[in-house]
Coordinates of C-alpha atoms in Angstrom, one line a residue:
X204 CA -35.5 -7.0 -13.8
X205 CA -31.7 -8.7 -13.6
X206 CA -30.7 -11.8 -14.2
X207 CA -26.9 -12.2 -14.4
X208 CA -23.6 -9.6 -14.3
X209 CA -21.1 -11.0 -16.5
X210 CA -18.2 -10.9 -15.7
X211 CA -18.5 -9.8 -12.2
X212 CA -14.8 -9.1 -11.7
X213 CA -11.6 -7.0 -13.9
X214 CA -8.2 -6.3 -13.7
X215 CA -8.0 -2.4 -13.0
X216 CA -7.2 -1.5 -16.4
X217 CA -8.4 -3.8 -18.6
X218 CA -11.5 -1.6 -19.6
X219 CA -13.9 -4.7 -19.5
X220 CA -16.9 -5.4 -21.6
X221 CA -19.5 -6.5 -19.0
X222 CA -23.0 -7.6 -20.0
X223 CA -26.1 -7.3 -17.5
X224 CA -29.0 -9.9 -18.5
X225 CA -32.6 -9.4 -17.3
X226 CA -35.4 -8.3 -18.8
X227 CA -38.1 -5.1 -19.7
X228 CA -34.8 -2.5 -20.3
X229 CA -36.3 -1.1 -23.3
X230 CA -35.8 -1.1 -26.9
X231 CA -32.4 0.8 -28.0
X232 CA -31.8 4.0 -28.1
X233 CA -32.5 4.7 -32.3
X234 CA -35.9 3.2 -31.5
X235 CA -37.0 5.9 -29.0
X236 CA -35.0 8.9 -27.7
X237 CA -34.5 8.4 -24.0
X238 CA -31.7 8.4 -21.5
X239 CA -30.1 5.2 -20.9
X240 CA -27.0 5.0 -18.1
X241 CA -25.1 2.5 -16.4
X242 CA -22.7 3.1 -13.5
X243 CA -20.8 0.5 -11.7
X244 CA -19.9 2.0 -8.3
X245 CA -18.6 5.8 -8.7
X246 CA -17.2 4.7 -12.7
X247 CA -19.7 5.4 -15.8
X248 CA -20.1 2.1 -18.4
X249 CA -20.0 3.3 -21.8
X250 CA -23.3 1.2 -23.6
X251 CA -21.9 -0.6 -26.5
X252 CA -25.7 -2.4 -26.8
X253 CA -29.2 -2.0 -25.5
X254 CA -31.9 -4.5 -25.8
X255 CA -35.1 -5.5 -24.1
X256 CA -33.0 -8.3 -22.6
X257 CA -29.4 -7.7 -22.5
X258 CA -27.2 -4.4 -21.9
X259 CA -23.1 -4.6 -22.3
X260 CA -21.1 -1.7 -21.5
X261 CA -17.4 -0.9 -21.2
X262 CA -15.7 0.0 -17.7
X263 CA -13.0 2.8 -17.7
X264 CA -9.8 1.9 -15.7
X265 CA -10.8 1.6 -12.1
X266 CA -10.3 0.1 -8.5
X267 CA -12.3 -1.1 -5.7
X268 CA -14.7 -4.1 -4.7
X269 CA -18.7 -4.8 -3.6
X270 CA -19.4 -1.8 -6.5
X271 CA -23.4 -1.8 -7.3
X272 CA -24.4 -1.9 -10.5
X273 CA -27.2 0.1 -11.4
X274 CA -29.1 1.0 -14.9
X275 CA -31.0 4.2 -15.4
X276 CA -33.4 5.3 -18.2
X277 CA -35.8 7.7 -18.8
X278 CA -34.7 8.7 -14.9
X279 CA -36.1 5.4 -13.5
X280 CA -33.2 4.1 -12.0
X281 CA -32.8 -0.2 -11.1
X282 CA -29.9 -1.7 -9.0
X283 CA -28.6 -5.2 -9.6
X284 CA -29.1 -6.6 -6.3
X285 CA -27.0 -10.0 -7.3
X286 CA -23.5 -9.8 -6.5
X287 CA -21.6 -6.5 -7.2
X288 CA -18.4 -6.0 -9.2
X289 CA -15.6 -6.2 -7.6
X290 CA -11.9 -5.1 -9.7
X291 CA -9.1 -7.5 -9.0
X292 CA -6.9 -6.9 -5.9
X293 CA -3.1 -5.6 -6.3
X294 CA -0.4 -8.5 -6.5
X295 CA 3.1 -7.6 -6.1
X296 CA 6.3 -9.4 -7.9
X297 CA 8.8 -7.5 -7.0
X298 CA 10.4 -5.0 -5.1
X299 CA 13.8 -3.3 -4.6
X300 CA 15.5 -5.8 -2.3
X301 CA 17.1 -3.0 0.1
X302 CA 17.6 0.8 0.2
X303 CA 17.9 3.4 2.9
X304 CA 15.6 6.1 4.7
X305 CA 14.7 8.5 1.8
X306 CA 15.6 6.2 -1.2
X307 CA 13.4 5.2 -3.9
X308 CA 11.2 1.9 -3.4
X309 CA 10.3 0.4 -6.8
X310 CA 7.1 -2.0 -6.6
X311 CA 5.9 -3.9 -10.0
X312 CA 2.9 -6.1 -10.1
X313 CA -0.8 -5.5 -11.3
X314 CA -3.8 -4.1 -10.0
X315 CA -2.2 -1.0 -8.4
X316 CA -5.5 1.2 -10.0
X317 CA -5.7 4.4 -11.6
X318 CA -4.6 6.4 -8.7
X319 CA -2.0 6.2 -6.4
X320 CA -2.2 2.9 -3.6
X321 CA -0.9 2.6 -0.2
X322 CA 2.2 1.3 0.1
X323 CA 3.7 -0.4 3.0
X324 CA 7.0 -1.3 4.4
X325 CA 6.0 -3.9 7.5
X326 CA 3.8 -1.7 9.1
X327 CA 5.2 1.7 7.8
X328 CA 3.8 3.6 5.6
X329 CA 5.9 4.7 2.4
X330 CA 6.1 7.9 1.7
X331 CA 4.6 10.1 -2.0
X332 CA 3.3 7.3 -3.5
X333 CA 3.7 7.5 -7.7
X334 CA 2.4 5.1 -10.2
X335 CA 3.5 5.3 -14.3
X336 CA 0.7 2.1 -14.5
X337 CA -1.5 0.1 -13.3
X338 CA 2.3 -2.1 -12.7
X339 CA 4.7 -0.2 -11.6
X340 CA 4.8 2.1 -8.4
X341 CA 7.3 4.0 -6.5
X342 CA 7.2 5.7 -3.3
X343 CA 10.0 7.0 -0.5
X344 CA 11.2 4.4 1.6
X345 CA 10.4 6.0 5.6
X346 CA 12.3 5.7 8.7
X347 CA 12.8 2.1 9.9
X348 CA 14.6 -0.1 10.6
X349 CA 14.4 -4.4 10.0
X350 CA 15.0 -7.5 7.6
X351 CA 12.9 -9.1 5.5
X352 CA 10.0 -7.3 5.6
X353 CA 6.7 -7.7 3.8
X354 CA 6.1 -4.8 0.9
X355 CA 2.1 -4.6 0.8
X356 CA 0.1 -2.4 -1.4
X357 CA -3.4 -1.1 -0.6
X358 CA -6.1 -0.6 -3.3
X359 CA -9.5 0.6 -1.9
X360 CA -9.9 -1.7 1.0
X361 CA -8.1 -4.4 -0.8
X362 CA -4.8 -5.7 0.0
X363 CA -2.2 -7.3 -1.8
X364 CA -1.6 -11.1 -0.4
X365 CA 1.8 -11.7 1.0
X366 CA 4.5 -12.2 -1.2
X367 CA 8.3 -13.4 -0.8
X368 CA 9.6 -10.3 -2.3
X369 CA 10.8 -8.3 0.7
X370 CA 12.9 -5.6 1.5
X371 CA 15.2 -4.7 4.1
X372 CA 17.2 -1.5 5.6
X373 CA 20.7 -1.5 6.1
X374 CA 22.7 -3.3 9.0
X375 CA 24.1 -0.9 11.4
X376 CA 27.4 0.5 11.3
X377 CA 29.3 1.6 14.5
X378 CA 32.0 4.6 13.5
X379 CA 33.1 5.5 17.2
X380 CA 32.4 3.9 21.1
X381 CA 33.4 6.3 24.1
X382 CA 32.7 6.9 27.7
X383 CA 32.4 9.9 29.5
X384 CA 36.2 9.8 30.7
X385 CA 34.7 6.9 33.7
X386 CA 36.2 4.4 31.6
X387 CA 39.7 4.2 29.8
X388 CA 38.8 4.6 25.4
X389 CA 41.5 2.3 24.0
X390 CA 43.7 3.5 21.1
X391 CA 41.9 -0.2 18.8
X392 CA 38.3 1.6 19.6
X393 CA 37.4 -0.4 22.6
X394 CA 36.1 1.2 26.0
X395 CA 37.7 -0.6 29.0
X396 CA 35.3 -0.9 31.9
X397 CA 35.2 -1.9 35.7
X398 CA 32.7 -4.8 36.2
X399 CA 29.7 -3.2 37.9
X400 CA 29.6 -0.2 37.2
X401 CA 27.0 2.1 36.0
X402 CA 28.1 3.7 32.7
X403 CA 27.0 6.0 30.0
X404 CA 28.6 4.5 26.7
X405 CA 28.7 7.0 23.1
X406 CA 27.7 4.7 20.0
X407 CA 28.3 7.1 16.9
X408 CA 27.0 5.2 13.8
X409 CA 24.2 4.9 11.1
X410 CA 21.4 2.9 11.1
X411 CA 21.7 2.4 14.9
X412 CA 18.2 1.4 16.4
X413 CA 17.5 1.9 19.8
X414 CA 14.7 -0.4 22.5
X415 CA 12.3 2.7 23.0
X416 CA 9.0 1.4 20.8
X417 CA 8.3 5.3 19.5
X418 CA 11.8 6.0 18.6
X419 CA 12.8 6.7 14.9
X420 CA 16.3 7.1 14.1
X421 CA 17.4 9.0 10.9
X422 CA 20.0 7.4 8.4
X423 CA 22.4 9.8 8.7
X424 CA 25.6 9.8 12.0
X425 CA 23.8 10.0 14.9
X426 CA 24.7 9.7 18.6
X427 CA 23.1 6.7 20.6
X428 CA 23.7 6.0 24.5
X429 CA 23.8 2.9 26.2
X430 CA 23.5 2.7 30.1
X431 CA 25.3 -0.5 31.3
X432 CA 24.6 -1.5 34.9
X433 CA 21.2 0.1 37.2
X434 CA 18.8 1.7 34.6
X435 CA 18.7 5.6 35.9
X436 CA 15.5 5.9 33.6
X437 CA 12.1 4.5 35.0
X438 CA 10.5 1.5 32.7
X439 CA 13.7 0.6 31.1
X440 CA 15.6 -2.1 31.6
X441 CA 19.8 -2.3 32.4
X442 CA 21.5 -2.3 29.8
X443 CA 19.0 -0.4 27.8
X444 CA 19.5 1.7 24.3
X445 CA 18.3 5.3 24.0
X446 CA 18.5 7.8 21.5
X447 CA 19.8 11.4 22.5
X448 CA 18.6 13.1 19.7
X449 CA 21.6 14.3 18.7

């Protein structure tokens, strides 16, 4: 019978001392020879005591939250039905400020568990995730594009709360403008126009986004097209952006 899980939450790797109070668990193991276990979620508790009344064990590093706690002897196996352990969730407290596609993203914080965490960029997801500690993760900053955006890591279902630290990707940069030979390319880089028409423009730059929501532009030069005037492709507006691919 249980009567109270203390403490009922850890840091990931603080490898914590809990206690389980209840009573009829048996006399200690030197008294009698039998199998005594205690698992909290999928993570063995080392017994450091064993009495009729109270049981403390110590947790290996781990993650995750709601874990059971259950105590086995002799086979017979009891689950604490109060409430479970939960491990602490990830904070962050920094993170590299800005970086392009295929750079290193540098997160420090705590909480980040024994095995690698999700780690996000707004809502993508970085790339090879790798931890040296519990504090400090890196990963490979994806494609994307955007300022300020929210670095959140992901431990088991529990997410890090939002933080100021954010990151951004680098501002475009425009290298070249050109037409197709409909308009006049000026010797200073500008394209010279007649009002109303409908004309393909050539943008070579990096870091160049375009208005289509599933495009994803590499950091490298690239070629992007912009349409000024009647929109030849269905669904998209005048004066739209598209990638070429190119």
């Amino acid at each position: 019978e249980f009567s109270n899980l203390s403490p009922n939450h850890s840091v990931t790797d603080a490898q914590a001392i809990i206690s389980i109070v209840g009573n009829n668990f048996g006399p200690a193991k030197d008294e009698r020879d039998f199998d005594q276990l205690v698992k909290v979620g999928e993570y063995p508790c080392e017994i450091r005591e064993w009495s009729h009344t109270v049981i403390k064990c110590k947790l290996p590093p781990g993650s995750g939250k709601d874990l059971l706690v259950k105590v086995s002897r002799d086979g017979e196996e009891k689950e604490y039905t109060g409430a479970p352990f939960s491990f602490d969730p990830p904070t962050v407290t920094s993170v590299t400020a800005f970086g392009e596609t295929g750079d290193i993203l540098t997160v420090t914080g705590s909480n980040f568990g024994e095995s690698a965490p999700v780690i996000e960029i707004g809502s993508s997801r970085c790339e090879n995730p790798q931890c040296v500690s519990h504090a400090e993760c890196t990963c490979t900053i994806p494609n994307g594009i955007g300022n300020a955006l929210e670095v959140s890591v992901l431990v088991k279902g529990q997410r890090s709360s939002w933080t100021k630290h954010l990151f951004s990707y680098p501002k475009p940069s425009i290298s070249s403008i050109s037409s197709d030979g409909t308009c006049t390319d000026t010797a200073t880089g500008f394209v010279d126009c007649q009002v109303g028409q409908s004309v393909p423009i050539t943008i070579v730059g990096v870091n160049l986004a375009c208005a289509a929501a599933t495009c994803a532009l590499p950091s490298e030069p690239h070629i992007v097209k912009i349409n000024f005037g009647s929109s030849s492709t269905p669904g998209l507006p005048d004066g739209y952006v598209q990638d070429t691919g190119e």
